[in-house]
Short mmCIF file of C-alpha atoms in Angstrom, two decimals:
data_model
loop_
_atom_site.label_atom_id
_atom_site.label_comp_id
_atom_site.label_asym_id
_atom_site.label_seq_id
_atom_site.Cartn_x
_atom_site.Cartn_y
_atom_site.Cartn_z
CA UNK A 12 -27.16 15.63 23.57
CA UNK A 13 -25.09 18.23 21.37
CA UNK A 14 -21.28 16.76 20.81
CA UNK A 15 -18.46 18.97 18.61
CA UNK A 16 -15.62 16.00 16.90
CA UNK A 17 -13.05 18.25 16.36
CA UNK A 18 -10.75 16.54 13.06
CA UNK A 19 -13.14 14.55 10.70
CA UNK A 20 -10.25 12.51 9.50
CA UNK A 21 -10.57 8.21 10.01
CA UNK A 22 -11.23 8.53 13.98
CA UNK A 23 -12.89 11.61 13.52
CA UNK A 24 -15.44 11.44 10.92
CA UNK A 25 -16.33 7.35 11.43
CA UNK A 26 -16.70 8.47 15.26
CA UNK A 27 -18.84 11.33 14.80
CA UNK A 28 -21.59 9.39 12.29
CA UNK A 29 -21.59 6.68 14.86
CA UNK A 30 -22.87 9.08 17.34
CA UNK A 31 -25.21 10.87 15.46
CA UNK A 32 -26.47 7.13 14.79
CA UNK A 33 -27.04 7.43 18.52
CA UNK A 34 -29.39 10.34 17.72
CA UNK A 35 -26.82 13.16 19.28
CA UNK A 36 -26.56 16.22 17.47
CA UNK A 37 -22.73 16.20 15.87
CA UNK A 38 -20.79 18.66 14.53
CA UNK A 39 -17.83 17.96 12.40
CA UNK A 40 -14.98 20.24 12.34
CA UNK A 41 -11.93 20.33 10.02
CA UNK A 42 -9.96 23.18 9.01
CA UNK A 43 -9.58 21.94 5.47
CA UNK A 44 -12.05 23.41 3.87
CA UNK A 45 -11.99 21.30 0.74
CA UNK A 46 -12.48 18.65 2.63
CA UNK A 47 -15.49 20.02 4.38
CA UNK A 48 -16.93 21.35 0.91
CA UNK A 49 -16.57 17.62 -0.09
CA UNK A 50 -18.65 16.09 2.84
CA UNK A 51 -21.50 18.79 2.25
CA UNK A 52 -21.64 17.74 -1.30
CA UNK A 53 -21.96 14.07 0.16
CA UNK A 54 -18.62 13.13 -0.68
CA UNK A 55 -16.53 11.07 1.98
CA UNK A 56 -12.69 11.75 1.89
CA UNK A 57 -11.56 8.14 3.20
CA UNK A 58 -12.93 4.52 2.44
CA UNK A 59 -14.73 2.60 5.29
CA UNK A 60 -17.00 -0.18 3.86
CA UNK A 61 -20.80 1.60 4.76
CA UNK A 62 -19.75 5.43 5.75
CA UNK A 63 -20.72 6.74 3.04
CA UNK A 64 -24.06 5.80 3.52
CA UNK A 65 -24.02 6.15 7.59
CA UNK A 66 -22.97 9.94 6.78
CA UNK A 67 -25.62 10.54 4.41
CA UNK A 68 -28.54 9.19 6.88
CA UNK A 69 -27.28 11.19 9.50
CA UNK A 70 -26.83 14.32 7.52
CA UNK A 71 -30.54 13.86 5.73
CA UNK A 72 -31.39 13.42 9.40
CA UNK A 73 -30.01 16.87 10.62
CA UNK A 74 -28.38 15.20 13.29
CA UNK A 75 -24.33 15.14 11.73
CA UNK A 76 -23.14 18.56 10.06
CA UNK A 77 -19.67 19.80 8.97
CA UNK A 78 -17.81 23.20 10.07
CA UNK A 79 -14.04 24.31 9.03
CA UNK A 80 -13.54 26.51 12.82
CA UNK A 81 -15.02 25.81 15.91
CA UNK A 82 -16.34 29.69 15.93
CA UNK A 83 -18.45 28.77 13.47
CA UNK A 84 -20.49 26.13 15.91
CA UNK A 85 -23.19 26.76 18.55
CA UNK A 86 -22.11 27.11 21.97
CA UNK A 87 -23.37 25.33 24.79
CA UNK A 88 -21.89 21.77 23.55
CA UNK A 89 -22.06 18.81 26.23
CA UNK A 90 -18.47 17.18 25.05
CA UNK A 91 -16.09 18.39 22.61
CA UNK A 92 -13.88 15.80 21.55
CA UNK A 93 -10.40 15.83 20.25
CA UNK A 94 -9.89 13.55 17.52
CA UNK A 95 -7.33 15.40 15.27
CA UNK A 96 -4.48 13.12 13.70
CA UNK A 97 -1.22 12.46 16.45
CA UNK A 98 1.78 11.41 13.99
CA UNK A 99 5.10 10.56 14.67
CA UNK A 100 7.22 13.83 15.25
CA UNK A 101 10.37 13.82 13.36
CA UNK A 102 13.81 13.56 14.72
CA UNK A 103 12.69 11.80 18.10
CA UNK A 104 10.10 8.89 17.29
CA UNK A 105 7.68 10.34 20.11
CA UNK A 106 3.99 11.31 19.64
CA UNK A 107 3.72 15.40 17.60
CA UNK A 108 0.99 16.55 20.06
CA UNK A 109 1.34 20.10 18.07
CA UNK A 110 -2.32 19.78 16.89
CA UNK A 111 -3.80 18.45 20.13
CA UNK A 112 -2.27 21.39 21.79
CA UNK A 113 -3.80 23.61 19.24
CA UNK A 114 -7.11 21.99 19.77
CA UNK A 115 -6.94 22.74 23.35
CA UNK A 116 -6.10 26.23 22.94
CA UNK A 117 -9.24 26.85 20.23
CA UNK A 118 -11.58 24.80 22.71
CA UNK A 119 -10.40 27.56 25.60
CA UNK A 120 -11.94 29.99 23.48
CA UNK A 121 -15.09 28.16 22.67
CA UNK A 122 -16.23 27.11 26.57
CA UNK A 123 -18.33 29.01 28.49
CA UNK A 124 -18.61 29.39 32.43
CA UNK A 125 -22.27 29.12 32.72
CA UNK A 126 -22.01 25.93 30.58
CA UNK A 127 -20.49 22.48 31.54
CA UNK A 128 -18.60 20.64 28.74
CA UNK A 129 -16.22 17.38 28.69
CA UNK A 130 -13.17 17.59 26.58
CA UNK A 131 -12.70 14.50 25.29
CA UNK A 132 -9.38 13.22 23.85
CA UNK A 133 -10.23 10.61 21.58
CA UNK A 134 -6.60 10.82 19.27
CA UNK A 135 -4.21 8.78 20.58
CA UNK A 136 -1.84 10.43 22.98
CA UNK A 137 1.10 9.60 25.19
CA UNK A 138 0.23 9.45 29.01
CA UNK A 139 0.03 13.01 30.64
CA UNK A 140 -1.42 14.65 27.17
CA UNK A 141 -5.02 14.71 29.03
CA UNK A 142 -3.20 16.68 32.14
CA UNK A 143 -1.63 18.94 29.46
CA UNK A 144 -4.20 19.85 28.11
CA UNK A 145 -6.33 20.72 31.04
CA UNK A 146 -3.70 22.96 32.13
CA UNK A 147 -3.40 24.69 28.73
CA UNK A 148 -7.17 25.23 28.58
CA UNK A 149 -7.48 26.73 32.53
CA UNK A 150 -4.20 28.81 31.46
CA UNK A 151 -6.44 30.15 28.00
CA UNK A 152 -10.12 30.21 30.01
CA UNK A 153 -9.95 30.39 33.53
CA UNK A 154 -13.61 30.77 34.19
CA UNK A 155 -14.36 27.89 32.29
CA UNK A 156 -16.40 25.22 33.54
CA UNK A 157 -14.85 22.50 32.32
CA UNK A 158 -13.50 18.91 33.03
CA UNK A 159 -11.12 16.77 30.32
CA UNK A 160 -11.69 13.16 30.22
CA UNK A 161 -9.74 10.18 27.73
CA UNK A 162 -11.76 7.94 25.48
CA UNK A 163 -9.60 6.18 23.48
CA UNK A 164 -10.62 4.43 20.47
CA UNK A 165 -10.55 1.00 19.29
CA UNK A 166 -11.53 0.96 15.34
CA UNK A 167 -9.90 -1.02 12.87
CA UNK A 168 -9.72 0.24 9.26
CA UNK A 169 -12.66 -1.42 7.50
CA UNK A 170 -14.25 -2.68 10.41
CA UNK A 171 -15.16 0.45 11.84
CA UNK A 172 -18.61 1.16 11.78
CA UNK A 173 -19.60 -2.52 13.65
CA UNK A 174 -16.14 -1.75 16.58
CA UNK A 175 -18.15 1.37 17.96
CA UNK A 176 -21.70 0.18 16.82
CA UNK A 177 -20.80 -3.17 18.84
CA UNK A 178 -17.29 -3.05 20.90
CA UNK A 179 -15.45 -5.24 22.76
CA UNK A 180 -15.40 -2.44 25.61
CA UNK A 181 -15.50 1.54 26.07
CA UNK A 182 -12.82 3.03 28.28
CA UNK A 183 -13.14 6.09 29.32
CA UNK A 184 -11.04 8.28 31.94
CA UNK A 185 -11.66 11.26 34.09
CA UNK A 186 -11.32 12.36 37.55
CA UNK A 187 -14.43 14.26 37.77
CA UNK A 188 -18.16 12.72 38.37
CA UNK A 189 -20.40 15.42 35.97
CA UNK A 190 -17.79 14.52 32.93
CA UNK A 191 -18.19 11.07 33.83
CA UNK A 192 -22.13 10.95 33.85
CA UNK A 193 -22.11 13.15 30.21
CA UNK A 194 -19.92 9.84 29.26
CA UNK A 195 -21.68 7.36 30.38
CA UNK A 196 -25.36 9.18 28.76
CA UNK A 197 -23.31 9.52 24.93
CA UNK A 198 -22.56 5.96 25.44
CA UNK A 199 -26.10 4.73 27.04
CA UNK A 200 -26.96 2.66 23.55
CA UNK A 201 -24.16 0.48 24.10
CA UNK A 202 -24.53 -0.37 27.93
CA UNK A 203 -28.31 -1.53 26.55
CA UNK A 204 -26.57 -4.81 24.25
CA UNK A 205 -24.02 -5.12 27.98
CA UNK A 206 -20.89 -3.60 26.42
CA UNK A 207 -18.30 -3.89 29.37
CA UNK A 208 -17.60 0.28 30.20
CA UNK A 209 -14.72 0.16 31.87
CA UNK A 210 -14.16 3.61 33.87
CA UNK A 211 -10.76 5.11 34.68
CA UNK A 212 -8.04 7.32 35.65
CA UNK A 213 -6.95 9.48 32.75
CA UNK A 214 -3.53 8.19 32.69
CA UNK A 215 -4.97 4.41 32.86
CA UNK A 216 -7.38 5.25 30.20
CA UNK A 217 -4.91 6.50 28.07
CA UNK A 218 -2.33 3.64 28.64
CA UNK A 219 -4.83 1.31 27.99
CA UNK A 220 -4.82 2.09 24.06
CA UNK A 221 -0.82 2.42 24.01
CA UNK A 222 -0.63 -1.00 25.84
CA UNK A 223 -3.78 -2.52 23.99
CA UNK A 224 -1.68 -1.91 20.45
CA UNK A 225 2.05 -2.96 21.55
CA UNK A 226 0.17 -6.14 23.17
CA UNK A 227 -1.06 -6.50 19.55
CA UNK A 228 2.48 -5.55 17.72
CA UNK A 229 3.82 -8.20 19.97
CA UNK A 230 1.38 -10.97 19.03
CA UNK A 231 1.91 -10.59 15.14
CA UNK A 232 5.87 -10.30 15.48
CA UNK A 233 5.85 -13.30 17.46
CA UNK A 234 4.26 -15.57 14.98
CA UNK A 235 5.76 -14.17 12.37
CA UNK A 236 9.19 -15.26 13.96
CA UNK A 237 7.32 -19.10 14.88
CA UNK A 238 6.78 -18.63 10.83
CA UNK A 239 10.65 -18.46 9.86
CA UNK A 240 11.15 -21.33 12.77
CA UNK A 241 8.31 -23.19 10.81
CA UNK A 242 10.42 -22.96 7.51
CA UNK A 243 13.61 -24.44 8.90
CA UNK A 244 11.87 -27.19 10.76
CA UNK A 245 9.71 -28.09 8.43
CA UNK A 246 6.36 -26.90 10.56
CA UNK A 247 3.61 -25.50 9.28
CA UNK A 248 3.16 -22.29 10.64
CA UNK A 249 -0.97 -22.02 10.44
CA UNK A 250 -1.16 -25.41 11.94
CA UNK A 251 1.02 -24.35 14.75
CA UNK A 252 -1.33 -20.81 14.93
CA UNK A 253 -4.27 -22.67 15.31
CA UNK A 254 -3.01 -25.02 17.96
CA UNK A 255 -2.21 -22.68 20.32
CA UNK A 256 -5.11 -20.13 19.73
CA UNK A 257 -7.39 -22.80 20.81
CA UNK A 258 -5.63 -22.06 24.56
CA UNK A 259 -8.27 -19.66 25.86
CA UNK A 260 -5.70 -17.70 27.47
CA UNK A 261 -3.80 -17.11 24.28
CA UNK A 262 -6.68 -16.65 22.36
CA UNK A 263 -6.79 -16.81 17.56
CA UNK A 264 -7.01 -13.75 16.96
CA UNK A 265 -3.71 -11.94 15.43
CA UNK A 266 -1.75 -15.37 14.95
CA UNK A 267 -1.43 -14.69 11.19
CA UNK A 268 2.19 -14.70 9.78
CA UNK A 269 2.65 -12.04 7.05
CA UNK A 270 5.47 -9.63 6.07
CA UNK A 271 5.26 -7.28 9.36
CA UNK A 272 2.51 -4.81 10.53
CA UNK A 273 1.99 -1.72 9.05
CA UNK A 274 -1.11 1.35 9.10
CA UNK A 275 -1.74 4.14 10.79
CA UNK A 276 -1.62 3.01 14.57
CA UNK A 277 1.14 0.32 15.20
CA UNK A 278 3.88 1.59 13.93
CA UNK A 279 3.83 5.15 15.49
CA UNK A 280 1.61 3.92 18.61
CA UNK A 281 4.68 1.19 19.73
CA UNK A 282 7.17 3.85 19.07
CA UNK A 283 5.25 6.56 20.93
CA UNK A 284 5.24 3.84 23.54
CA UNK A 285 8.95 3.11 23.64
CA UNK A 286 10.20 6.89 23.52
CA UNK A 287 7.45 7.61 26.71
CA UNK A 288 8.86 4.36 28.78
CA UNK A 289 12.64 5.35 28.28
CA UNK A 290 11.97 8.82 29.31
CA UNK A 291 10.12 7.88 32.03
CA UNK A 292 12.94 5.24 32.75
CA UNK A 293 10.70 2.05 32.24
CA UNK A 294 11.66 0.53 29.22
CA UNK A 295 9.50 -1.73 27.54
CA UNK A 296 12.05 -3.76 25.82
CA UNK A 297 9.80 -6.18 24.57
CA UNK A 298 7.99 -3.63 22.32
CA UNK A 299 11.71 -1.93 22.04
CA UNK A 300 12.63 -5.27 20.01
CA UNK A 301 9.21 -5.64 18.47
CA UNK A 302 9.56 -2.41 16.90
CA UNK A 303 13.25 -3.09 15.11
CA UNK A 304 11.89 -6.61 14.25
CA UNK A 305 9.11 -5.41 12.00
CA UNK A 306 10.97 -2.82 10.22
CA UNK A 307 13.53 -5.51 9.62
CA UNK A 308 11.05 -7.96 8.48
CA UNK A 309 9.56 -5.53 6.20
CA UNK A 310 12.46 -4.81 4.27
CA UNK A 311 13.78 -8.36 3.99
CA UNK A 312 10.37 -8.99 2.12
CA UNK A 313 11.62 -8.13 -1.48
CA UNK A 314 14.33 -10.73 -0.80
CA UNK A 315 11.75 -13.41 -1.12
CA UNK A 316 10.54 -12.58 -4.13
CA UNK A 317 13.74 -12.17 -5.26
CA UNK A 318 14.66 -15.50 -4.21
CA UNK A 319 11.33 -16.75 -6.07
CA UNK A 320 12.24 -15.64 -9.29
CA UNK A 321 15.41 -17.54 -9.45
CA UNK A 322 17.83 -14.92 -7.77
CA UNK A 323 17.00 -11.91 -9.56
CA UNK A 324 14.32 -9.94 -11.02
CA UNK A 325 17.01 -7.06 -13.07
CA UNK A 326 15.00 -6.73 -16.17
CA UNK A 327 12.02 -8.73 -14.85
CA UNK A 328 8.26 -7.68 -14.07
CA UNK A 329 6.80 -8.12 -10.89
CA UNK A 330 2.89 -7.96 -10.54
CA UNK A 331 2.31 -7.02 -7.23
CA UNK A 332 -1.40 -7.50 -5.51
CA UNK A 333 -2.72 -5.46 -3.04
CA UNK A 334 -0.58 -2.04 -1.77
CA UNK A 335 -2.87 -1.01 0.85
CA UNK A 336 -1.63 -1.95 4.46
CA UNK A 337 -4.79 -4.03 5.17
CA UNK A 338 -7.92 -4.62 2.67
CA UNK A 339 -11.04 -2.70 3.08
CA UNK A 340 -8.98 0.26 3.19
CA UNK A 341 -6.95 3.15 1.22
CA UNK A 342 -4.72 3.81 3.81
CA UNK A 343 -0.90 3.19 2.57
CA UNK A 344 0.30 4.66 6.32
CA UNK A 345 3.82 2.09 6.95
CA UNK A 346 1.70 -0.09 4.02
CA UNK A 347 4.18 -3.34 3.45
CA UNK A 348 4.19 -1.94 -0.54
CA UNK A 349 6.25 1.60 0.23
CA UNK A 350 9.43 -1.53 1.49
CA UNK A 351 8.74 -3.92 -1.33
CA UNK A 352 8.26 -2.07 -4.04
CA UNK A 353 11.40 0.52 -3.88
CA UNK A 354 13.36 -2.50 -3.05
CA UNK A 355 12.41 -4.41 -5.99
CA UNK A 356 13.08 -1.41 -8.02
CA UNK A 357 16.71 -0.72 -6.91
CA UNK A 358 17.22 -4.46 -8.08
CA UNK A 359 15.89 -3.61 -11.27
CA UNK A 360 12.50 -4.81 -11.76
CA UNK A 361 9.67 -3.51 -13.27
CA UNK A 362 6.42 -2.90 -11.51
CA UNK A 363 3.02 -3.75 -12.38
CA UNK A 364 0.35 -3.23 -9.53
CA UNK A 365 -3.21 -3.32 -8.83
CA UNK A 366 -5.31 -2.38 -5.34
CA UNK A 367 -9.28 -2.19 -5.77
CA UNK A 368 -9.17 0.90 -3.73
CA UNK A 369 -5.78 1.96 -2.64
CA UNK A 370 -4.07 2.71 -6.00
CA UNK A 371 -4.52 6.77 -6.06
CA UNK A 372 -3.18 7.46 -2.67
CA UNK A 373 -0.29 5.06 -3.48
CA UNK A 374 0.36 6.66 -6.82
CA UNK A 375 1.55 9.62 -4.25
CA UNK A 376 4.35 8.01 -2.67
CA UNK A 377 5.72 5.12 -4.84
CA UNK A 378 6.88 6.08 -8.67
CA UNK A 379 7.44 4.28 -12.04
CA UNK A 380 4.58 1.74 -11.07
CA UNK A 381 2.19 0.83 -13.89
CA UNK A 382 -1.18 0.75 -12.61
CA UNK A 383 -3.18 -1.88 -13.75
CA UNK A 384 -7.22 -1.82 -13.95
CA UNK A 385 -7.45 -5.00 -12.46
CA UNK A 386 -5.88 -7.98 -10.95
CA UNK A 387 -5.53 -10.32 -14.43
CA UNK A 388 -4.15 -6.53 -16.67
CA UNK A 389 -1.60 -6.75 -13.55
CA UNK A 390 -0.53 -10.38 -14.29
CA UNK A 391 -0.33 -10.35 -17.77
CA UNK A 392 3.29 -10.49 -19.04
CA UNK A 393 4.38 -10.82 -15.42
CA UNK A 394 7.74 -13.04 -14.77
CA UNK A 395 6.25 -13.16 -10.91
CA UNK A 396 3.77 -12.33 -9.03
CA UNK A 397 3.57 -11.14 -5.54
CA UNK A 398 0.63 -10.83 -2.88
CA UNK A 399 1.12 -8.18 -0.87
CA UNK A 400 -2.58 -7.50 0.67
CA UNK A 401 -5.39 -10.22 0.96
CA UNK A 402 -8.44 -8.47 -0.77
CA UNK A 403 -10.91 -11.21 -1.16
CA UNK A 404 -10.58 -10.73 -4.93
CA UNK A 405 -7.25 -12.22 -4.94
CA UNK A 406 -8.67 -15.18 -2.94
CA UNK A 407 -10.16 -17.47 -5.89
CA UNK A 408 -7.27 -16.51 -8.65
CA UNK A 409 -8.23 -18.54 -12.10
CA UNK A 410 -5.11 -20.05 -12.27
CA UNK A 411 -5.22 -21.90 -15.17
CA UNK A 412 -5.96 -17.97 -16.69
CA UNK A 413 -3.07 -16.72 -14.97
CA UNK A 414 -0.37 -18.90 -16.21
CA UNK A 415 -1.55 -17.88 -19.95
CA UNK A 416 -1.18 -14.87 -18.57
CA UNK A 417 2.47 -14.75 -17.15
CA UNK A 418 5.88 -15.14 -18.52
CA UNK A 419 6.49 -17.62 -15.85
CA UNK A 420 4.04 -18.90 -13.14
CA UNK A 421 5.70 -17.99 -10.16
CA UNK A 422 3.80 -16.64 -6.73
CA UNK A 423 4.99 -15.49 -3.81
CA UNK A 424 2.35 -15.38 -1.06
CA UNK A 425 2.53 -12.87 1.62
CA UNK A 426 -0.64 -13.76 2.94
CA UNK A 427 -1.31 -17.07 2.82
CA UNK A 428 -4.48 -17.18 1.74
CA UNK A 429 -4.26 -19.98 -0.87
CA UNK A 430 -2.86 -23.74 0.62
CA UNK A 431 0.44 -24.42 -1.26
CA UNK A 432 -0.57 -28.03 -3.07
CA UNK A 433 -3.29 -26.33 -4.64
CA UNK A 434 -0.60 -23.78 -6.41
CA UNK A 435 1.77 -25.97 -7.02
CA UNK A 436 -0.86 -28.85 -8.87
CA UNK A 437 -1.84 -25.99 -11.46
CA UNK A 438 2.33 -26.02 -11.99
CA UNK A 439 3.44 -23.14 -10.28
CA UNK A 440 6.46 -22.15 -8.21
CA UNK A 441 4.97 -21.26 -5.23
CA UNK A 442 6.08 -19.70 -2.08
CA UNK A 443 4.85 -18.84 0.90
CA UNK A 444 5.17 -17.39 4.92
CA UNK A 445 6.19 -20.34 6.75
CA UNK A 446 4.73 -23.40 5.65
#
């Protein structure tokens, strides 16, 4: 089978490798042409733990190759798919579908009526964007022979590679049988190991991913409000996580209290989600307070280190761990770091920070930070020290090294990832997300 990905950004690029895994023949394309110049030269423009090495394979293999304009790419493709990025739009909170539109419109030019092909949107998009964009491709091509389905995707950022070698489920939507069969062969690998395929509507299908990520948004805000119960009452918040993930029907997954969820699909996914309910006059008011919760809880988050180092930090350095949203990522999209650290500034501390990965990107949007080369260069000369992302390197500190290290050994743990008596034996101040 011959596929066309068109956007070799995160969804794009990891989505496209994957299939040419598969053994389909995929084409790339990306209008920046920089960015295609890097991937010829073997060089990947994001970092996903193994796609480097997935892209080379496939590319040695002649199977994956890399275009900036769908002109430039053989005709006669079974599925193009849409997989270009679908930000929040300024001024509104709701979905920019500018370049899925666009997409559309170049795809009209590329089909063929003597050849089938599925138009695939894999981007996120509000309900009635597959419609949309049938109707803008039959208004651009009407002799096309054509049929647009949904496939939303499911990857998280540094697990992606293993979510669409081995996923929980594939959804895909379309009204018409031929796009459904060319769906059903491009995923025929994964119905071999039993992956569920669960086959829809094109307004289910894409409702599925919208719902799928404010379901999501709504487990980690609620344990992160058990968390601040936890503190008052003296609970232990993990201890409380664990006891009722064990319920089958609530299940352990996302039950980790932190400082709020950030990246690049839950904040503007439960936002997209909110603006498309009001307008269509179905609120969804529990994702409505989800969404003002988070950014709430994200900004209070430089209050608690505050608090830890004794009130204020005017004049003070903070050594902040971790500025990517998640680890095993660069991504700094809503990244807890881009509240924190301005905060912490305005109240007149100094920043020291170190990421293993995410430090160049972040260098772009957050200023007078001293980037360290490494977690203990971070730490030394430090009055406090926050975690703000749990890369395993921060997960077995020396602390008997740090406290040489610091002015003062004080940690504030965003995370969670170390058990408090163990901090506060080697004599530190320690503090933590409800416990």
């Amino acid at each position: 089978m011959r596929i066309v990905m068109l956007g070799a950004g995160y969804v794009g690029l990891v989505s496209g490798a994957c299939f040419a895994e598969f053994g389909v023949d995929v084409t790339c394309v990306d209008p920046d042409k920089g960015k295609i110049d890097r991937l010829h030269q073997g060089m990947i423009p994001i970092y996903e733990p193994g796609l480097d090495d997935l892209v080379k394979k496939n590319v040695e293999a002649k199977r994956l190759n890399f275009k900036t304009g769908l002109d430039q790419c053989e005709t006669g493709a079974d599925a193009v798919f849409i997989a270009v990025g679908t930000p929040t739009r300024r001024g509104d909170g709701h979905a920019d579908l500018s370049y899925v539109y666009q997409a559309a419109k170049d795809i009209a030019g590329y089909l063929k009526e003597d050849h089938f092909t599925v138009i695939v949107t894999k981007s996120t998009v509000p309900i009635g964007t597959g419609r949309e964009v049938e109707r803008i491709i039959r208004a651009e091509n009407p002799k096309a022979d054509f049929a647009v389905a949904s496939n939303p995707e499911f990857l998280r950022e540094g697990a992606a590679i293993g979510d669409f070698m081995r996923p929980d489920r594939v959804v895909f939507g379309t009204s018409d049988e031929r796009g459904a069969q060319v769906m059903r062969a491009l995923y025929r690998p994964l119905y071999l190991i039993e992956t569920p395929i669960v086959q829809t509507t094109l307004e289910s299908s894409e409702l599925i991913k919208y719902a799928s990520n404010a379901f999501l948004a709504v487990k980690i805000t609620f344990i992160n409000e058990i968390a601040d119960l936890c503190e008052k009452v003296g609970a232990d918040v993990q201890e409380v996580a664990r006891g009722i993930g064990l319920d089958g029907r609530i299940g352990k997954k996302f039950l980790h209290a932190g400082p709020g969820y950030g990246g690049s699909c839950f904040p503007k996914d439960t936002l997209a989600l909110v603006k498309t309910a009001q307008d269509k006059g179905a609120p969804v008011r529990i994702v409505e307070t989800v969404v003002d919760i988070n950014d709430k809880r994200k900004q209070a988050m430089a209050g608690r280190v505050i608090e830890a180092a004794s009130g204020s930090v005017k004049g003070k350095t903070v050594a902040v761990l971790g500025v990517s949203f998640k680890p095993n990522t660069d991504d700094m999209r809503d990244s807890v770091a881009l509240d924190v650290i301005p905060a912490l500034q305005k109240a007149g501390a100094k920043i020291k920070a170190f990421d293993p990965v995410a430090m160049e990107e972040a260098g772009k949007l957050l200023s007078d930070v001293t980037w360290a080369q490494g977690t203990y260069e971070a730490l030394d000369g430090a009055d406090v020290a926050v975690i703000l992302t749990e890369w395993n390197e921060f997960r077995a500190l020396d602390f008997k090294r740090v406290k040489k290290l610091m002015k003062s050994p004080v940690l504030v743990d965003l995370r969670n990832i170390y058990k408090p008596q163990e901090v506060l034996n080697q004599g530190f101040a320690y503090s933590s997300i409800g416990r």
